[in-house]
Tab-separated table of C-alpha atoms in Angstrom:
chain	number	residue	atom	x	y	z
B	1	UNK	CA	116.444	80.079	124.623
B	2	UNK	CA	119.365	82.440	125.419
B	3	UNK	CA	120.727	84.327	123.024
B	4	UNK	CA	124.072	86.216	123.532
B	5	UNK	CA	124.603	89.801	121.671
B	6	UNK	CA	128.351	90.598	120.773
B	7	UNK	CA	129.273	94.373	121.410
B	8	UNK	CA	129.373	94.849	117.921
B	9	UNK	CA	125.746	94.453	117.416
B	10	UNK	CA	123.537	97.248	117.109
B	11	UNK	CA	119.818	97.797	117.383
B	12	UNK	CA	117.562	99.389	115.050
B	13	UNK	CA	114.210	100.019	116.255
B	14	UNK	CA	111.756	100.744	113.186
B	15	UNK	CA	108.832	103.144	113.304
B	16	UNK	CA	107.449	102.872	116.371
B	17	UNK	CA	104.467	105.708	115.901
B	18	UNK	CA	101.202	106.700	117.379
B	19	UNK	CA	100.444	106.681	113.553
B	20	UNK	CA	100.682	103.104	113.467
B	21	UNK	CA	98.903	101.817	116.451
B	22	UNK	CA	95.522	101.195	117.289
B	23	UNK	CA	93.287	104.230	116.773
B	24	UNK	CA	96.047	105.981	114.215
B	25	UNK	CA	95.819	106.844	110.542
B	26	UNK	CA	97.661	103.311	109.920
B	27	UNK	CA	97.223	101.210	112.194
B	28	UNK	CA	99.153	97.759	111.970
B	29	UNK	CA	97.593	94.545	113.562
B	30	UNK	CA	97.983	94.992	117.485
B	31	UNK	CA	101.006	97.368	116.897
B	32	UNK	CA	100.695	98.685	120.658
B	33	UNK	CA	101.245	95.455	121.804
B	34	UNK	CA	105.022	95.480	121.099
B	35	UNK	CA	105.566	99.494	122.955
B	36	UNK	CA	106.114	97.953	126.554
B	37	UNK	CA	108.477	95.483	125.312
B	38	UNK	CA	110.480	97.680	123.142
B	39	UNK	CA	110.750	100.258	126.446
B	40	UNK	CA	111.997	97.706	128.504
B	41	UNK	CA	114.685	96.446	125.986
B	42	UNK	CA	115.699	99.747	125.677
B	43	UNK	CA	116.150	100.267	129.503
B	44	UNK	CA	118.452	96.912	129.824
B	45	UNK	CA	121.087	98.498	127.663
B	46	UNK	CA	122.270	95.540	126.076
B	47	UNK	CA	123.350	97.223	122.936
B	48	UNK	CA	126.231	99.790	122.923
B	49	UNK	CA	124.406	101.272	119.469
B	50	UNK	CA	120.397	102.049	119.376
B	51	UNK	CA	119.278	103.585	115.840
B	52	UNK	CA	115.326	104.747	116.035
B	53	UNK	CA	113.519	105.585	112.672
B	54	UNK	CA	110.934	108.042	112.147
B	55	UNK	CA	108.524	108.413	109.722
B	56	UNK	CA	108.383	111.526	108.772
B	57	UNK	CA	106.519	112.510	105.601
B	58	UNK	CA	105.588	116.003	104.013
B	59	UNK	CA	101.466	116.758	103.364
B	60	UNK	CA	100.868	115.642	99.978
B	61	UNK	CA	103.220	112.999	100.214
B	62	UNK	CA	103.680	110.546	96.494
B	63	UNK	CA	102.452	107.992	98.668
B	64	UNK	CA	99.219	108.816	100.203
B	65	UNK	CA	96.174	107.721	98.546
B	66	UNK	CA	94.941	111.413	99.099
B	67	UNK	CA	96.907	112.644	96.346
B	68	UNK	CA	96.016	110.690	93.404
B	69	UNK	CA	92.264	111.109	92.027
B	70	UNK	CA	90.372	107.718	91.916
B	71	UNK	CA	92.332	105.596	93.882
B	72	UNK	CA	92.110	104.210	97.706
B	73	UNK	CA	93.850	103.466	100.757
B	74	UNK	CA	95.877	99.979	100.410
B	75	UNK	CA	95.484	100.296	96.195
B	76	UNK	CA	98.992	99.472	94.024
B	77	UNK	CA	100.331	101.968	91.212
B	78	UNK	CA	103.334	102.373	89.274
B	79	UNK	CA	105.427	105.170	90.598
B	80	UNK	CA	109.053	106.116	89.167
B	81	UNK	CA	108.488	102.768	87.002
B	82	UNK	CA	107.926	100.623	90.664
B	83	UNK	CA	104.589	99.156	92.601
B	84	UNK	CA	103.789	101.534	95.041
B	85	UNK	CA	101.053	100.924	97.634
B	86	UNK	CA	99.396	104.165	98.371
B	87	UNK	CA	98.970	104.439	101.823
B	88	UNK	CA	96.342	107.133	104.276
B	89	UNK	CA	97.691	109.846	105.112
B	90	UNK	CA	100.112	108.534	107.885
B	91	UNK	CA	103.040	110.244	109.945
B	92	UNK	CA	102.898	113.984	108.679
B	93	UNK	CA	106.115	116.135	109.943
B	94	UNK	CA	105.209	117.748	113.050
B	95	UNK	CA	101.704	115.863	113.990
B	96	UNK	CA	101.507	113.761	117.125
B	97	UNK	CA	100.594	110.789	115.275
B	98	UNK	CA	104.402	110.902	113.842
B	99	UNK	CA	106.279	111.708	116.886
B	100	UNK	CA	108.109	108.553	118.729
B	101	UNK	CA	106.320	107.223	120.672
B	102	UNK	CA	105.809	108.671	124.422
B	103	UNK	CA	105.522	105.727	126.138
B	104	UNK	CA	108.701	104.498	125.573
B	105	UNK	CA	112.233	106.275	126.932
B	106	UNK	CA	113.752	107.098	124.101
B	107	UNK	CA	117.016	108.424	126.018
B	108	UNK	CA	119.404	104.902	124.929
B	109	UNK	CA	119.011	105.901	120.908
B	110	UNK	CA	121.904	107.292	119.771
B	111	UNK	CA	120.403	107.770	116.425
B	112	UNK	CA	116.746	109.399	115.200
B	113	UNK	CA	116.969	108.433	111.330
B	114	UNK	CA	113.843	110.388	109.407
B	115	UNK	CA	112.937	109.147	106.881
B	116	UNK	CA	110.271	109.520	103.780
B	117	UNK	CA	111.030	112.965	103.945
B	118	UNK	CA	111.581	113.908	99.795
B	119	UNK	CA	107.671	114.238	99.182
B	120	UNK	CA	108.195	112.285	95.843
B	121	UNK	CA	109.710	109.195	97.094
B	122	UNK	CA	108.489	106.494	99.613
B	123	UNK	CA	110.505	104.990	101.912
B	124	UNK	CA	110.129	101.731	103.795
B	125	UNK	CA	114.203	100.987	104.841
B	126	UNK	CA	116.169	102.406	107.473
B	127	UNK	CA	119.045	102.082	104.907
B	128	UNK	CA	117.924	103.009	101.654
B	129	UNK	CA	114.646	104.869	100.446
B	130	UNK	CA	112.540	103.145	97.680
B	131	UNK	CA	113.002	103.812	94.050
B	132	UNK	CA	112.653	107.227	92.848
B	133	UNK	CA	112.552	109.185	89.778
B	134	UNK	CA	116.156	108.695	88.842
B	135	UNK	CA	115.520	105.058	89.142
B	136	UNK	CA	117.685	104.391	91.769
B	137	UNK	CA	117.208	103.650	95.386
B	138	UNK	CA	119.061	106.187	97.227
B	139	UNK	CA	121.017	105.697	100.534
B	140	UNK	CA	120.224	107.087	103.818
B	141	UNK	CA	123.418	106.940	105.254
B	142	UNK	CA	122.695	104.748	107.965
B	143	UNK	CA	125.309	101.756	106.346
B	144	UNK	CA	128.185	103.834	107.219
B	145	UNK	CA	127.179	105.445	110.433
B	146	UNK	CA	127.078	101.730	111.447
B	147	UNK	CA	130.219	100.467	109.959
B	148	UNK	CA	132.336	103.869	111.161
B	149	UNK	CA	131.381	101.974	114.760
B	150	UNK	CA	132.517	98.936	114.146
B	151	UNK	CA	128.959	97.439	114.253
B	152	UNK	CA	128.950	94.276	111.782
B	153	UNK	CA	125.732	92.728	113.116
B	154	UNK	CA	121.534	94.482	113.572
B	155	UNK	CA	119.013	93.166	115.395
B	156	UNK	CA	115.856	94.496	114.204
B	157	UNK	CA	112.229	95.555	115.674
B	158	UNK	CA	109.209	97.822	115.157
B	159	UNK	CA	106.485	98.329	112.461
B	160	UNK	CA	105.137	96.998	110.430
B	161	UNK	CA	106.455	93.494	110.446
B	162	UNK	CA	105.741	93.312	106.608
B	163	UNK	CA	107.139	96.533	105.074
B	164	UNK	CA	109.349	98.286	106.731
B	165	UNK	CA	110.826	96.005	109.208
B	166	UNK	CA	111.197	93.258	106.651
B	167	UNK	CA	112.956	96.122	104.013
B	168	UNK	CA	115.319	97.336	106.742
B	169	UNK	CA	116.412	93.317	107.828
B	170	UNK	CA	116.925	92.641	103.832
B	171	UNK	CA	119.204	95.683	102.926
B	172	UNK	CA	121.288	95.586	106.286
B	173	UNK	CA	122.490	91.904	104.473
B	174	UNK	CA	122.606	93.615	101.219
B	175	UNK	CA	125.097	96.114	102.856
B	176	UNK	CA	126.765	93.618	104.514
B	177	UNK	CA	125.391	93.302	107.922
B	178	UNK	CA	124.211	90.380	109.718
B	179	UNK	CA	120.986	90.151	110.554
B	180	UNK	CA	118.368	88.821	113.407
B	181	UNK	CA	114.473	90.445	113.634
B	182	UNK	CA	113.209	90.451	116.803
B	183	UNK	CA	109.701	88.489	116.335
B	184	UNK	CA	108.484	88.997	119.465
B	185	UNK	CA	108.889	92.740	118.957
B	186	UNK	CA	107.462	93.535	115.230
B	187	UNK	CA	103.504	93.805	114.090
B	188	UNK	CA	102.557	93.739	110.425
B	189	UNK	CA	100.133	95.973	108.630
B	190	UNK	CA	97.535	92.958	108.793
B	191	UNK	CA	97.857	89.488	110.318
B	192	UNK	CA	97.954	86.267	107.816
B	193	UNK	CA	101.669	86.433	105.945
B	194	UNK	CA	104.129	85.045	109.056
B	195	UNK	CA	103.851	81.777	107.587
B	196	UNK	CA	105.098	83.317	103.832
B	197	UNK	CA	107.291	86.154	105.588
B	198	UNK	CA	108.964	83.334	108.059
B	199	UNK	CA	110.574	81.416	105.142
B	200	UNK	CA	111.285	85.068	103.309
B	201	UNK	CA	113.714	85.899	105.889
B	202	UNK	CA	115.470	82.122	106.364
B	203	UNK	CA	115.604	82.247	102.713
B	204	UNK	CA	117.877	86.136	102.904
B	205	UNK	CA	119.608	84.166	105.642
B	206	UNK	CA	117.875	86.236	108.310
B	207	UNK	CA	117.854	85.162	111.902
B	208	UNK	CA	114.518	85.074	114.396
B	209	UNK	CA	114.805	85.749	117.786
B	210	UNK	CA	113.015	86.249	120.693
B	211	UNK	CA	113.304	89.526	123.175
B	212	UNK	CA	113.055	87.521	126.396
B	213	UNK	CA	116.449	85.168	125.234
B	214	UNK	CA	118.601	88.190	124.605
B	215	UNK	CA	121.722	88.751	127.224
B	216	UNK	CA	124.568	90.597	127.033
């Protein structure tokens, strides 16, 4: 079904790591099947704005399992007074596993947004990190970037489908953006939630869209 993008849409492609596919440190459910369909969005050029985020965490990171005695891979704590899944050891600055991945031309992002940088604070959105020791969820910066080009409208792909896909959709509406995720074009961490996430996003008034509809 078509689906027409306005010029003040932008895209915001989430995550898309070696670290995260097949064969990496976290790999999400068939996450390299979505690389040659984000590639060949990319080349179309149907948006005028193309924001990529990077994972991009310090060793020892607050996050990975690694660092706290006792505990495993995919096990919840409370950090800074949150749930915090504690992940493997996944996108460390400077690895290969963290760098964008090569099989996609990159050259149409007019944006590389790091993030999960502060080693004691985790962070899943592409607009605000998650909860830290002040208690607050501090902003990235990416809102107003955005808004300073007139973009009023994201469409959103990447990894994982389930974390930090579905956190960057959610806070571009609580910023004030309008939303669409681009199904075709997201993994999550494991399959069995789409049903559960599906209704999540109609629910935050999110749209769903398929890759192959969009035209300029």
């Amino acid at each position: 079904m078509p689906h027409t993008i306005h010029e003040h849409a932008a895209l915001i492609v989430v995550d898309v790591q070696p670290d995260f596919m097949p064969g990496g440190t976290l790999a999400c459910h068939e996450g390299d099947a979505i690389v040659p369909g984000i590639d060949q969005l990319l080349r179309r050029r149907l948006f005028r704005h193309v924001v990529a985020t990077q994972d991009w965490h310090p060793r020892g990171h607050a996050s990975f399992a690694s660092g706290h005695a006792g505990t495993a891979p995919f096990q919840q704590i409370e950090l800074h007074g949150h749930p915090q899944t504690l992940w493997p050891d996944h996108c460390v600055q400077g690895t290969p596993g963290a760098a964008l991945h090569p099989a996609i031309d990159w050259t149409a992002a007019d944006l590389i947004l790091r993030k999960g940088s502060d080693p004691q604070v985790d962070s899943y959105s592409a607009f605000r990190e998650n909860h830290g020791p002040q208690g607050t969820r501090p902003v990235t910066g990416l809102a107003g970037w955005l808004r300073e080009r007139g973009v009023d409208e994201v469409y959103v792909c990447g990894l994982a489908r389930d974390v930090c896909v579905l956190w960057t959709a959610q806070d571009a509406v609580a910023s004030g953006f309008r939303a669409q995720l681009l199904w075709d074009l997201t993994r999550p961490v494991t399959p069995g939630g789409d049903e559960a996430l599906r209704a999540n996003l109609s629910e935050a008034g999110i749209g769903t869209v398929e890759s192959a509809g969009l035209q300029a």
